[in-house]
Every structure is written in C-alpha cells, then in structure tokens.
Amino acid sequence: MKQYVAAIDQGTTSTRFIIFDHSGNVIAVDQKEHQQIYPKPGWVEHDALEIWENTKAVIDGALQKASDPPSGALQLSVSSDQIAALGVTNQRETTVVWDKNTGKPVFNAIVWQDTRTDAMIAKFAKSGGQDRFRKKTGLPLATYFSGPKIKWILDHIKGAKDKAKKGELLFGNIDTWLIWNLTGEHVTDVTNASRTLLMNLKTLDWDKEILKVMGIPRKMLPRIKSSSEIYGYVLPSEAVVRVGGGVSIREKRYSTTAAVSRPDPLKGIPVSGDLGDQQAALFGQTCFKAGEAKNTYGTGCFMLMNTGEKPVHSKAGLLTTLGYKLGNQKAVYALEGSIAITGALIQWLRDNLGLIQSSAEVEALAKSVEDHGGIYFVPAFSGLFAPYWKSDARGVIVGLTRYVNKGHIARAALDATAYQTREVLDAMEKDSGVKLRALKVDGGMVFNEYLMQFQADILNVPVVRTKVAETTALGAAYAAGLAVGFWKNTEELKANWGRDKVWTPKMNTQIRKSLYAGWKKAVTRTFDWVE
C-alpha cells in the first residue's frame, strides 16, 4: 500500500529529500549543502554535477532514516515501495546547459543571484526599455531571469552556440536538470518556465519573438508541462535516456560522468510534481483562493499572492508569474515580490565577517542591544529586486557611529528582511487592491522570534507560522500526490493546514512610521554604484 509521497527540495544552498505522510507530516528528511562559487564580484555559480550527487545522497539518507528509525521513535519503518510519487521543487532561474549525449554541463550553473548579464540587459533595454517583454512575460528585463543567462553561456563557451543550433545542448533550470537525470525526460512546468523571460503568459509556450531577440534555439528548451502530472518514471542506475527530437533512446550506461548514475531505491516511482520553490510554498500553504498570500524566508525572501485565473500586470514593481497549474485545469497566476538577500545576509555575517559561528546565533546577538543603534543595513549585494529592479544598486550600512557594535549590525541585518517585506507588501496591496489581514510565513528564518515579532510590528498585521514549516517541499509533494490520486483534491490539502504560532503587532504607530521612513531614506543610498 502506498502511504507516502516524497519531494526533492533543491535550494540555493542545499538539497533536501523529505518524505511526507497523507496528513502532510514529515516522516524523514536528509539535507546536504553544496559549494557556493564566486569567480568575480557579482558572479555566483553552482556545480550542477555536485547538486545531482547530493540529490542522490539525500535520497539514500532520508530513506535510510525512514527504514531504520531510531530506537523509541514513534514513526513506522518506511520502505521506498510505499512511496506513491515524487515531486521536485527548486531554486528558480538558476541556469544549467548540458550536452544531451554525455550528460555533462558545458559550464557551471549560473545562479539566480548572478549579475554578469547586466550589460546585456542594458543593451536589450535600449529598444523598448526595461519593460520591453513585460506584457508577454510579466517580467522586467533583469539579470535575475534564465533567458539572458542562457545567452551568456552560448556567447562565451566555445562551440556552445553551434552545438545548440544542432540540437546537441539542453537547457534547464534545476528542476529540469534533476528530472532529466531521474527519468530522461526533458521537461519543465509552467511556474519554472515563467521565470525564464522566454515564456508567454497567455499561451504558456516559449515566445518565438523573444527567442529570436536573444538568439536561443527553441530545440534546446524543455517541453512545458503542468505542475501536476506524470512526467516520467525513475530509471534504474544501469540505464540512461538520451532525449532528442522528442524520442527517448535507452542505451547502456556509460561511466564517464556521475550525472547518469541514477538512484535505484526510487526505481519505477512516478515523478509527477514540479514547482518553482516559491510557487511550491504558495501551494504548500494552500493559498488556493485569489487574494491569499504567503511569504517565504530563505536565502532570499519571496511574497506571492494568488490572483486567480487571469494574470494581473503590476504597476508597482512586482512580477506577474504563474502560481501553479494542475493537470488539464486552467492555470492560476500570482503576483510576486522578490527580494534577493535575506537569509543570505545572515550567512554573510557568519562566513565573510565572522560575527557569528552559526546562523542560529544571530538572534541572541541582535537581542544583546536595545535597538538598531541608528543604523540601517540595505543588502543590495545583487542589486535591488522588487519593487525597484535596480541591478546597479549595491549594499550599504548607513548611520554608523563609534557607538555601533556587532549587536547593532546583527539587529539591522534582521530588520532589513522585515523592511524589504514591508516594501513588497505595500506594492502588492496597491496592485491588488486587497488589504492583507494576516501574512502566512514559512522558511528557515520563521523560527527567529525577534524577526517574526519585528515583522508583525513593521507590517502592522499578524504574522502566522504554519504547523508544517516545510511548505516548499510539501507543495511539491502535494502536486505529485494529486497527479496519482494520493490526494483527491485541494480540499483534502486545506484540511492538513494548521497554524503553529501567531505574532501580533505591538509597536507604537509613530515609531513604526519613523523607522520605516529611515529605511526608505537608506535605500536611496544604494543607487547607481556600478560605473
């Protein structure tokens, strides 16, 4: 009997494999970090082969934990043949281009935070401005998205352009890369495709005009599918599928690359859910009605609001994106406010400055002082995302005096996440005309009590943490389970949702206004730093 659904949650800093039961409870999880590669200022890369190896490792790790629970554990022993389906969720926009015959990437994965395409974006914007493709894609011209990253690889890697024209190279965000390695199928879903700057929001297909402008051959792009359907089945490790012209050819596994060594424990299990990480969190938070919103606190911070079956084009600096699409049902759209650096700022305090030994220490350090000491920390390390979209912005700390110590810096770093979220919420309410009564939150930073209380204070709305914190992976699991009938409908999913904790606003109105005005002034100091 199939009692569980599993999900691969491939994020910016780590990969996890999580097994859920029918009630959405976590049965087992394993996690492994991967290397962050910074070749030049503003450049961020990942090793796609390392990510694939880590994916296999965490699958084995979680299955081992599930099949052999610790002595005294309440959970039952779980075997892989009890898993009904597998979902995938991923860091969006991170771009992989690989040789379909060897399975080897032609270059490191270019991460969503990377700004190397800045000059290219400026060149495209000379004709039609920053909103040149926004009507079709819902997105501004920005270094954030996959399309310009693909073009950079084709332009800078010797022989890549010719091989792409011949159909020998494949592109994918990390979801496509993992599904290809698992099943041999070259596919993506509408949510990930909507983050490339190449997909038309209305047709849900690759846009011919934009592909021509960017010089990207359509044949290297994956087929766009719904977020919940069977894409393929996990192959045994002794086989590889080479995809070309829509035909799958199975041949004996070659040993020249680890990319084709597939995990046997999941052999034959359908891969049937695929959502970009933020849309997966929207789905996992069961925001199925127009006007419902969530905010995820991870490496970056991302607020999404369900806008229903019609795209809402933003006038306040937000992104119009796909929320999800279930099988043959109509697509559901969303407004999104994307913030590049939130949790990554705490990692920066740890790794670059050595202010803390672990990320968990930042809360105690922030609480060691009474206030922010008059400083604001605007972490525009990758430029400013929503609602500004200024790729030439750079991070600043303003208001420094000799009074300031590391506690003030830690506090200002946490406050920055709350302020940036406030900016996005203001824009979202302006675009949608909906006043949020409460904000559902998830992600690693929601266990920081100081941050969550300050977030409620600066927003002046309650902040609600869900009972199951792993909503990103849960959303992918939900999509996978719906496709195979493990869950009958979204009403079953809503019945699983429950609140864990609520933070209510306590801050004086005048203090709130004064603090936020100081933040808005600090943001202006980040502009136009790139010469």
PDB file of C-alpha atoms in Angstrom, residues 1 9 49 82 88 91 93 99 104 112 144 159 214 322 334 365-366 391 484 492 506-507 527:
ATOM      1  CA  MET A   1       0.000   0.000   0.000  1.00  0.00           C
ATOM      2  CA  ASP A   9      13.751  20.323  -2.409  1.00  0.00           C
ATOM      3  CA  LEU A  49      27.016  17.659 -11.056  1.00  0.00           C
ATOM      4  CA  GLN A  82       5.442   2.580  -0.063  1.00  0.00           C
ATOM      5  CA  VAL A  88      10.530  18.274  -7.356  1.00  0.00           C
ATOM      6  CA  GLN A  91      15.778  27.291  -6.829  1.00  0.00           C
ATOM      7  CA  GLU A  93      16.132  30.917 -12.594  1.00  0.00           C
ATOM      8  CA  ASP A  99      25.360  18.100 -23.546  1.00  0.00           C
ATOM      9  CA  LYS A 104      27.844  16.876 -18.730  1.00  0.00           C
ATOM     10  CA  TRP A 112      19.649  33.414  -9.938  1.00  0.00           C
ATOM     11  CA  TYR A 144      17.548  37.631 -12.333  1.00  0.00           C
ATOM     12  CA  GLY A 159      31.369  25.808 -29.551  1.00  0.00           C
ATOM     13  CA  MET A 214      18.044  36.544 -27.523  1.00  0.00           C
ATOM     14  CA  LEU A 322       2.412  31.523 -12.780  1.00  0.00           C
ATOM     15  CA  ALA A 334       0.205  35.173  -8.921  1.00  0.00           C
ATOM     16  CA  LEU A 365      23.428  38.766  19.216  1.00  0.00           C
ATOM     17  CA  ALA A 366      20.619  41.034  17.971  1.00  0.00           C
ATOM     18  CA  SER A 391      20.734  45.988 -10.856  1.00  0.00           C
ATOM     19  CA  VAL A 484      -1.520   9.979  -8.941  1.00  0.00           C
ATOM     20  CA  GLU A 492      -8.034  17.469   1.331  1.00  0.00           C
ATOM     21  CA  LYS A 506       2.830  45.700  19.384  1.00  0.00           C
ATOM     22  CA  MET A 507       4.735  48.715  18.053  1.00  0.00           C
ATOM     23  CA  PHE A 527      21.560  53.575  -6.089  1.00  0.00           C
TER      24      PHE A 527
END
